Coordinates of C-alpha atoms in Angstrom, one line a residue:
M1 CA 83.2 115.1 -138.7
K2 CA 80.9 117.0 -140.9
F3 CA 82.2 116.3 -144.5
M4 CA 82.2 118.7 -148.3
D5 CA 79.2 118.1 -149.8
Y6 CA 79.5 119.0 -154.4
F7 CA 75.2 118.5 -154.4
T8 CA 72.1 119.8 -152.6
E9 CA 69.6 117.7 -151.4
A10 CA 67.5 118.0 -154.5
E11 CA 70.3 117.3 -156.3
V12 CA 71.7 114.1 -155.0
T13 CA 67.8 113.1 -155.7
R14 CA 67.5 113.8 -159.2
I15 CA 71.2 112.0 -159.2
H16 CA 69.5 108.6 -157.7
E17 CA 66.1 109.7 -159.7
A18 CA 67.8 110.0 -163.4
S19 CA 70.0 106.4 -162.1
L20 CA 66.6 104.9 -161.9
D21 CA 65.4 105.8 -165.4
I22 CA 68.8 104.5 -166.7
L23 CA 68.4 101.0 -165.3
Q24 CA 64.4 101.2 -165.7
N25 CA 64.2 102.4 -169.7
T26 CA 67.5 101.6 -171.3
G27 CA 68.3 98.5 -168.8
L28 CA 71.8 96.7 -169.3
S29 CA 73.6 93.9 -170.7
V30 CA 73.5 91.1 -168.4
R31 CA 75.3 88.3 -170.1
N32 CA 75.8 86.0 -166.8
E33 CA 72.5 83.2 -167.3
K34 CA 72.4 83.3 -163.6
A35 CA 71.9 87.0 -163.3
R36 CA 69.7 86.9 -165.7
E37 CA 67.4 84.6 -163.9
I38 CA 67.4 86.4 -160.7
F39 CA 66.4 89.1 -162.0
K40 CA 63.5 88.1 -164.4
K41 CA 62.1 86.3 -161.2
A42 CA 62.5 89.5 -158.7
G43 CA 59.7 91.1 -162.1
C44 CA 62.5 93.0 -164.2
S45 CA 61.7 92.5 -168.4
V46 CA 64.2 90.0 -169.4
D47 CA 65.1 89.6 -173.8
E48 CA 67.4 86.3 -173.7
T49 CA 68.1 87.4 -177.2
T50 CA 69.8 90.2 -176.5
Q51 CA 70.2 89.3 -172.8
L52 CA 69.3 93.0 -172.2
V53 CA 67.6 93.3 -168.4
K54 CA 65.5 96.9 -167.6
I55 CA 64.5 97.1 -163.9
P56 CA 61.6 98.0 -162.3
A57 CA 62.1 101.4 -160.0
K58 CA 60.0 99.8 -157.9
L59 CA 62.4 97.1 -157.1
V60 CA 65.7 98.6 -156.7
E61 CA 63.9 101.0 -154.0
D62 CA 62.8 98.0 -152.3
C63 CA 65.8 96.2 -152.4
R64 CA 67.9 99.3 -150.8
Q65 CA 65.6 98.4 -147.2
S66 CA 67.4 95.6 -147.4
Y67 CA 70.9 97.8 -147.1
V68 CA 73.4 97.8 -143.5
P69 CA 75.5 100.7 -142.8
E70 CA 78.3 98.5 -142.2
Y71 CA 81.0 96.2 -144.1
T72 CA 83.9 94.4 -142.1
F73 CA 87.3 93.1 -143.4
T74 CA 88.2 90.1 -141.3
A75 CA 91.7 89.6 -140.2
Q76 CA 93.7 86.4 -140.1
D77 CA 94.2 87.9 -136.7
P78 CA 91.0 89.7 -134.8
K79 CA 93.0 92.3 -134.0
Y80 CA 93.1 93.7 -137.0
D81 CA 89.5 93.1 -137.7
I82 CA 88.2 96.5 -139.9
V83 CA 84.7 97.6 -139.7
L84 CA 83.8 100.8 -142.0
P85 CA 83.3 103.2 -141.8
D86 CA 83.5 103.1 -138.0
N87 CA 87.4 103.3 -138.3
R88 CA 87.9 105.4 -141.2
P89 CA 89.2 105.5 -142.9
V90 CA 90.8 102.5 -143.6
V91 CA 93.7 102.1 -146.5
I92 CA 93.8 99.2 -148.9
T93 CA 97.5 98.9 -151.1
G94 CA 96.4 99.0 -154.6
S95 CA 95.9 95.5 -156.4
S96 CA 97.2 93.6 -158.9
A97 CA 100.1 95.1 -160.8
P98 CA 101.3 92.2 -163.2
N99 CA 105.0 94.3 -162.9
I100 CA 107.3 95.1 -159.8
I101 CA 110.2 97.7 -159.3
D102 CA 113.1 95.5 -158.3
P103 CA 114.7 96.1 -155.3
K104 CA 118.0 95.2 -156.0
T105 CA 117.6 97.0 -159.3
G106 CA 115.4 99.2 -159.7
E107 CA 114.1 97.8 -162.8
D108 CA 110.8 97.4 -163.3
R109 CA 109.8 93.4 -163.8
R110 CA 107.3 90.5 -164.1
A111 CA 106.3 90.2 -160.0
T112 CA 107.0 86.5 -158.6
S113 CA 105.4 84.5 -156.1
S114 CA 108.2 85.3 -153.5
D115 CA 107.4 89.6 -154.3
I116 CA 104.2 88.5 -153.0
A117 CA 105.7 87.4 -150.1
N118 CA 107.6 90.5 -149.0
I119 CA 105.2 92.7 -149.4
A120 CA 102.7 91.0 -148.1
N121 CA 105.2 91.2 -144.9
L122 CA 105.9 94.9 -145.7
I123 CA 102.0 95.7 -145.3
N124 CA 101.9 94.2 -141.8
E125 CA 104.7 96.1 -140.3
L126 CA 103.7 99.8 -142.1
D127 CA 100.7 101.1 -139.2
G128 CA 98.7 103.2 -141.9
F129 CA 97.6 100.3 -143.8
D130 CA 94.4 98.1 -142.9
V131 CA 94.0 96.0 -145.5
F132 CA 96.3 94.1 -147.7
S133 CA 94.3 93.7 -151.6
I134 CA 97.6 91.8 -153.1
S135 CA 100.1 93.7 -155.0
T136 CA 100.9 92.5 -157.4
L137 CA 100.8 88.4 -159.8
A138 CA 102.9 85.4 -159.7
Q139 CA 104.6 85.4 -163.0
D140 CA 106.2 81.6 -161.5
A141 CA 102.6 80.7 -160.0
P142 CA 102.5 76.8 -161.5
K143 CA 99.7 76.1 -164.6
G144 CA 96.5 76.1 -162.3
Q145 CA 97.1 77.8 -159.2
I146 CA 97.6 81.2 -160.5
S147 CA 95.1 82.6 -157.4
V148 CA 96.4 80.5 -154.7
S149 CA 99.9 81.5 -155.5
R150 CA 98.7 85.1 -155.1
F151 CA 96.6 84.2 -152.0
Y152 CA 99.0 81.2 -150.0
P153 CA 102.6 84.0 -149.7
A154 CA 99.6 86.7 -148.8
L155 CA 98.2 85.1 -146.0
K156 CA 101.6 83.9 -144.8
N157 CA 103.1 86.5 -144.6
C158 CA 100.4 89.3 -143.2
K159 CA 97.8 88.8 -140.4
K160 CA 95.7 91.6 -141.9
P161 CA 92.4 90.9 -143.5
V162 CA 93.6 89.9 -146.9
R163 CA 91.8 91.5 -150.5
S164 CA 91.7 90.2 -154.1
N165 CA 90.1 88.5 -156.7
T166 CA 90.1 85.3 -159.7
P167 CA 89.8 85.3 -162.8
T168 CA 87.6 81.4 -162.3
I169 CA 85.4 80.2 -160.3
K170 CA 87.1 77.4 -160.2
D171 CA 90.3 79.5 -158.6
L172 CA 87.8 80.9 -155.7
E173 CA 86.7 77.1 -155.2
D174 CA 90.6 76.6 -154.6
V175 CA 91.1 80.1 -152.5
L176 CA 88.1 78.9 -150.4
E177 CA 90.0 75.7 -150.0
L178 CA 93.2 77.5 -148.8
G179 CA 91.1 79.2 -146.1
A180 CA 89.6 76.1 -144.5
L181 CA 92.9 74.7 -144.1
I182 CA 94.2 77.3 -142.9
A183 CA 90.9 78.3 -140.5
G184 CA 91.3 74.2 -139.6
G185 CA 87.8 73.3 -141.2
K186 CA 84.9 75.1 -143.2
E187 CA 82.6 75.9 -140.4
A188 CA 85.9 77.6 -139.0
Y189 CA 86.0 79.6 -141.8
K190 CA 82.9 80.7 -142.5
E191 CA 82.8 81.8 -138.9
R192 CA 85.5 84.2 -139.4
P193 CA 86.0 84.2 -143.7
F194 CA 89.6 85.9 -143.4
I195 CA 89.6 86.0 -147.0
N196 CA 87.9 88.9 -149.0
H197 CA 86.9 89.0 -152.0
H198 CA 86.1 91.8 -154.4
Y199 CA 85.6 91.9 -158.8
C200 CA 84.3 94.0 -161.4
P201 CA 81.1 92.9 -162.5
V202 CA 79.6 96.0 -163.9
V203 CA 81.5 96.7 -167.3
S204 CA 80.7 100.1 -168.3
P205 CA 78.4 101.4 -169.7
L206 CA 76.1 99.0 -168.4
T207 CA 77.3 95.7 -169.2
M208 CA 77.1 92.5 -166.4
D209 CA 80.5 90.1 -167.6
V210 CA 80.0 86.4 -166.8
D211 CA 82.7 85.5 -164.7
S212 CA 83.2 88.3 -162.2
T213 CA 79.1 88.9 -161.6
D214 CA 79.8 84.5 -161.3
A215 CA 81.8 84.8 -158.3
V216 CA 80.0 87.9 -157.0
I217 CA 76.6 85.4 -156.9
Y218 CA 78.8 82.3 -156.0
L219 CA 80.0 84.5 -152.5
T220 CA 76.4 86.6 -151.4
E221 CA 74.9 83.0 -151.9
K222 CA 77.6 81.2 -149.1
G223 CA 77.3 84.3 -147.6
L224 CA 81.0 85.2 -147.9
P225 CA 82.0 88.9 -147.9
V226 CA 82.5 90.6 -151.1
Y227 CA 82.2 93.6 -153.0
G228 CA 82.4 95.1 -156.6
T229 CA 84.5 98.3 -158.3
I230 CA 82.6 100.4 -160.7
V231 CA 85.0 102.0 -163.3
P232 CA 83.5 104.7 -165.9
N233 CA 85.9 106.3 -167.7
A234 CA 84.3 109.6 -169.3
G235 CA 85.0 110.1 -172.7
M236 CA 85.1 106.6 -173.4
T237 CA 82.8 105.0 -171.7
S238 CA 80.6 107.0 -170.0
P239 CA 78.8 110.7 -171.0
M240 CA 82.3 113.6 -171.2
T241 CA 80.8 115.2 -168.1
M242 CA 81.3 114.4 -164.5
T243 CA 77.4 114.7 -163.5
G244 CA 76.9 112.1 -166.4
T245 CA 79.4 110.3 -166.0
L246 CA 78.3 109.8 -161.7
V247 CA 74.7 109.7 -163.0
L248 CA 76.2 106.0 -165.2
G249 CA 78.6 105.0 -162.5
N250 CA 75.7 105.5 -159.2
A251 CA 73.1 103.3 -162.2
E252 CA 75.8 100.5 -162.5
F253 CA 76.1 100.3 -158.5
L254 CA 72.5 99.9 -158.2
A255 CA 72.2 97.6 -160.9
L256 CA 75.5 95.5 -158.5
S257 CA 74.1 96.8 -155.3
T258 CA 70.7 95.2 -156.5
L259 CA 71.9 92.2 -157.9
I260 CA 72.9 91.3 -154.3
Q261 CA 70.1 92.2 -152.1
L262 CA 68.1 89.9 -154.4
I263 CA 70.2 86.6 -153.3
R264 CA 70.8 87.8 -149.9
P265 CA 68.5 90.7 -148.6
G266 CA 71.2 92.0 -145.5
A267 CA 74.1 91.4 -147.4
P268 CA 77.2 94.1 -146.5
M269 CA 78.0 96.2 -149.1
I270 CA 81.4 99.1 -150.2
Y271 CA 79.7 101.9 -152.9
A272 CA 83.2 101.5 -154.2
V273 CA 84.5 103.0 -157.5
L274 CA 87.6 104.3 -159.2
S275 CA 85.4 106.7 -162.4
T276 CA 88.0 108.6 -164.4
V277 CA 88.0 111.7 -167.5
A278 CA 90.4 110.1 -170.3
D279 CA 93.0 112.1 -170.8
L280 CA 91.8 112.9 -174.9
R281 CA 94.9 114.2 -175.6
T282 CA 96.0 110.8 -176.5
G283 CA 93.6 108.5 -175.1
N284 CA 96.2 107.5 -171.6
Y285 CA 94.3 105.9 -168.7
A286 CA 94.5 109.0 -165.6
P287 CA 93.6 107.3 -162.1
G288 CA 95.9 110.4 -161.0
A289 CA 93.9 112.7 -162.1
V290 CA 92.4 115.4 -160.4
E291 CA 89.3 114.7 -161.8
T292 CA 89.0 110.9 -160.5
G293 CA 89.4 112.4 -156.7
M294 CA 86.5 115.2 -157.3
L295 CA 84.2 111.6 -158.9
Q296 CA 84.9 109.8 -155.6
M297 CA 84.0 112.8 -153.9
A298 CA 80.7 113.0 -155.5
H299 CA 80.1 109.2 -155.5
S300 CA 80.4 108.8 -151.8
Q301 CA 77.8 111.8 -150.9
M302 CA 75.4 109.4 -153.4
A303 CA 77.0 106.2 -151.0
R304 CA 75.6 108.5 -147.4
F305 CA 72.2 108.7 -149.2
Y306 CA 71.9 105.1 -149.5
G307 CA 73.7 105.3 -146.6
V308 CA 76.4 102.1 -147.3
P309 CA 80.1 102.7 -146.7
S310 CA 82.1 104.2 -149.9
G311 CA 85.6 104.1 -150.6
G312 CA 87.8 103.1 -153.9
Y313 CA 90.7 103.6 -155.9
I314 CA 92.0 106.6 -154.9
G315 CA 95.3 108.0 -154.6
L316 CA 96.6 106.4 -157.4
T317 CA 99.6 108.1 -159.7
N318 CA 100.2 108.3 -162.9
S319 CA 104.0 108.9 -162.4
Q320 CA 106.4 106.2 -163.3
I321 CA 108.6 106.9 -160.4
N322 CA 108.7 108.7 -156.9
D323 CA 108.8 112.2 -157.8
A324 CA 106.1 115.6 -157.6
Q325 CA 104.0 114.3 -159.7
C326 CA 103.7 110.6 -158.0
G327 CA 103.3 112.9 -154.3
Y328 CA 100.6 115.2 -155.6
E329 CA 98.3 113.0 -157.2
T330 CA 97.8 110.8 -154.5
G331 CA 97.3 113.9 -151.5
I332 CA 95.2 116.1 -153.6
N333 CA 92.7 113.0 -154.4
T334 CA 92.8 111.1 -150.6
T335 CA 92.4 114.3 -148.9
G336 CA 89.6 115.5 -151.0
A337 CA 88.1 111.7 -150.8
L338 CA 88.7 112.2 -146.7
L339 CA 87.0 115.4 -146.6
A340 CA 84.1 114.4 -148.2
G341 CA 83.2 111.2 -146.4
S342 CA 84.8 108.2 -147.9
D343 CA 85.8 106.1 -146.3
M344 CA 88.1 102.9 -147.6
F345 CA 91.2 104.1 -149.5
N346 CA 92.8 101.6 -152.0
M347 CA 96.2 104.0 -153.0
G348 CA 99.1 102.0 -151.7
G349 CA 102.4 101.2 -153.4
L350 CA 101.4 101.4 -157.3
L351 CA 102.8 103.6 -159.9
G352 CA 102.2 103.9 -163.6
S353 CA 98.7 103.9 -163.7
L354 CA 98.2 100.6 -161.7
M355 CA 100.8 98.9 -163.6
A356 CA 104.2 97.9 -160.7
F357 CA 104.2 97.5 -158.0
D358 CA 107.3 99.5 -155.6
Y359 CA 108.6 99.5 -151.8
S360 CA 109.3 103.2 -151.5
K361 CA 106.7 104.0 -153.1
A362 CA 104.9 102.2 -150.4
V363 CA 106.8 103.9 -147.5
I364 CA 105.3 107.2 -148.5
D365 CA 102.2 106.3 -148.5
N366 CA 102.1 104.8 -145.8
E367 CA 103.2 108.2 -144.7
I368 CA 100.3 109.9 -146.2
A369 CA 97.9 107.6 -145.2
L370 CA 98.8 108.0 -141.7
M371 CA 98.5 111.8 -142.0
L372 CA 94.7 111.4 -143.5
K373 CA 94.5 108.9 -140.0
R374 CA 95.7 112.2 -138.2
M375 CA 93.4 114.2 -139.6
K376 CA 90.2 112.8 -139.9
R377 CA 90.7 112.9 -135.9
G378 CA 90.8 116.0 -136.2
M379 CA 91.5 119.3 -133.4
E380 CA 89.7 117.6 -129.6
F381 CA 87.4 120.3 -129.3
S382 CA 87.0 121.2 -124.9
E383 CA 87.0 123.4 -122.4
E384 CA 90.9 121.5 -121.3
N385 CA 92.4 122.0 -124.7
L386 CA 91.5 126.2 -124.8
C387 CA 94.3 126.5 -122.0
L388 CA 93.3 129.5 -120.7
D389 CA 95.2 128.8 -118.0
L390 CA 97.8 127.8 -119.6
I391 CA 97.9 130.8 -121.4
H392 CA 97.1 133.5 -118.9
E393 CA 99.7 131.8 -117.2
V394 CA 102.9 131.7 -119.5
G395 CA 101.8 135.6 -121.1
P396 CA 103.3 137.4 -123.4
G397 CA 106.6 136.7 -124.3
G398 CA 106.9 133.4 -122.4
T399 CA 107.7 130.2 -123.8
Y400 CA 105.7 126.6 -124.1
L401 CA 108.1 124.7 -124.5
D402 CA 109.9 123.5 -121.1
L403 CA 105.9 122.8 -119.7
K404 CA 105.0 119.7 -118.1
H405 CA 101.4 120.6 -120.3
T406 CA 104.4 120.0 -123.0
Q407 CA 105.6 117.1 -122.6
K408 CA 102.3 115.5 -121.9
N409 CA 100.6 116.6 -125.3
M410 CA 103.7 116.2 -127.7
R411 CA 103.1 112.8 -128.9
K412 CA 99.6 112.5 -129.2
M413 CA 99.1 115.7 -130.6
A414 CA 101.2 115.9 -132.8
F415 CA 102.4 113.5 -136.1
Y416 CA 106.1 112.6 -136.6
P417 CA 106.8 112.0 -139.9
K418 CA 109.9 109.5 -140.9
V419 CA 110.2 110.2 -144.7
A420 CA 109.2 113.8 -144.9
T421 CA 112.3 116.2 -143.6
R422 CA 112.5 118.7 -141.7
E423 CA 116.1 119.8 -141.3
M424 CA 117.1 123.0 -142.0
R425 CA 119.1 122.9 -145.2
K426 CA 123.0 122.8 -144.0
K427 CA 122.1 120.3 -142.2
W428 CA 120.4 118.0 -144.6
E429 CA 123.4 119.0 -147.2
A430 CA 125.5 116.0 -145.1
S431 CA 123.3 113.7 -146.9
R432 CA 121.4 114.9 -149.6
S433 CA 118.9 112.7 -149.0
T434 CA 116.1 112.1 -151.2
A435 CA 112.4 110.5 -149.9
E436 CA 112.2 107.7 -152.1
E437 CA 115.9 107.3 -150.2
R438 CA 114.4 107.6 -147.2
A439 CA 111.7 105.7 -147.7
F440 CA 114.2 102.8 -148.6
E441 CA 115.8 103.2 -146.3
Q442 CA 112.6 102.2 -143.9
V443 CA 111.9 99.2 -146.2
N444 CA 115.2 97.7 -145.2
K445 CA 114.7 98.1 -142.0
I446 CA 112.0 96.3 -141.7
F447 CA 113.2 93.1 -143.5
E448 CA 116.3 93.4 -141.5
N449 CA 114.3 93.3 -138.7
S450 CA 111.6 90.5 -139.7
V451 CA 111.7 86.6 -139.9
Q452 CA 110.6 84.4 -141.8
K453 CA 106.9 83.6 -141.2
T454 CA 104.7 79.7 -141.7
F455 CA 102.4 78.3 -140.8
P456 CA 102.2 75.6 -137.9
A457 CA 103.3 72.4 -139.6
E458 CA 101.0 70.0 -139.5
I459 CA 98.8 73.4 -141.1
D460 CA 101.6 74.2 -144.1
E461 CA 101.7 69.9 -144.4
K462 CA 97.9 69.9 -145.2
I463 CA 97.9 72.6 -147.4
R464 CA 101.2 72.2 -149.7
N465 CA 99.1 68.0 -150.2
N466 CA 96.4 69.5 -150.8
F467 CA 98.3 71.7 -153.3
P468 CA 101.2 69.7 -155.0
G469 CA 103.9 71.5 -156.3
L470 CA 102.4 75.7 -155.3
V471 CA 105.2 78.2 -154.4
K472 CA 107.2 78.5 -151.0
G473 CA 105.7 81.1 -150.2
D474 CA 108.7 82.4 -148.7
M475 CA 110.5 86.0 -148.2
V476 CA 113.7 86.5 -150.6
W477 CA 115.2 89.6 -149.9

């Protein structure tokens, strides 16, 4: 598949050089002491008073030599393992929304661990999604169990790869302990680390934070899966030009990737972004804007230059409901990103600029995901598929409807949606159902046929003994 490019080879090289210039001459503020020490030992200029680190271009180029072209999302069930870029487009839910649209009342409310269990079950059953990035927070988490109260119901109810983050190293250690208990031991877990970690350690412009950077260092040292997302916002935390934002974000990616490769050469990475342009009429965040898609497309071209997988939070919406805005923001940006070579799409289920999960939106996004996968599969060119003999046989004015050839190819050639309607108006008027209503019918069908999921009793007992008072982690529908 050929990809759409915004830049010539010479322009890509210039963007790379400009990013190196930023790292070497402007530098970045590195607030994490461990990270400063790693950079210092590698020959970077480090000012401990200002915490400013300047990274020589040669060091970045040396670290580029250990980049690897693949990243694997490991699952509890090996049949769900996903490899970037081989399995592109890899579709992931949006994550960490504080709220949920209540499926019974339609009202916006704080999400709980039971909601996470429900969503995990839903994503496990929707073929368009490859990875469950835990969609919400858990308001009912006991004190000291914020993260395990999210990962436990997620891992209990979804056997696809599960991904999220943790606010502290203590939380991270708890989550890794949970993984080891489920796997049957620390060594077994390390062989198949089915918890996938993601952070935003670089705060634009050009600042590495303390806690997220700590987590990236910790996981990289242990050889466990982790990657970061770069999030410049043009007009606020990056220049108010597309290329200026691209150059700044690219420099931030290179800074983070240099840190990772200094810790463990050959550590897998994803060039992941959520680059946006602020709506300066109001100052509102605009992840659903077309410029988000354009920036993702440009970052993905840079990722191909570096030979690493790419993607990020693409296909989000600013809409608060499942309306036309919601559909076209998700559809336009994900299509552009796919055609530009993005591999990973965090796009599923969230409304209102990542603030609330909605079940119907998740099912609609599942259908969009399946369309993207069909688009990526493309048109299979072969002499057989030219169908010349068949066209000669049927001739002018004939029909292909009753042919065995049509029956043989109809299912694998065409994508048949479950949410979108193709009925004529008179038949549709009998129900006058909306896409949102049809999507929620699918949600209900999935839960009507779902059984409560559990871990083996021995494992669950160990988990609950290790984390007294832990949430139940069960679906409540």
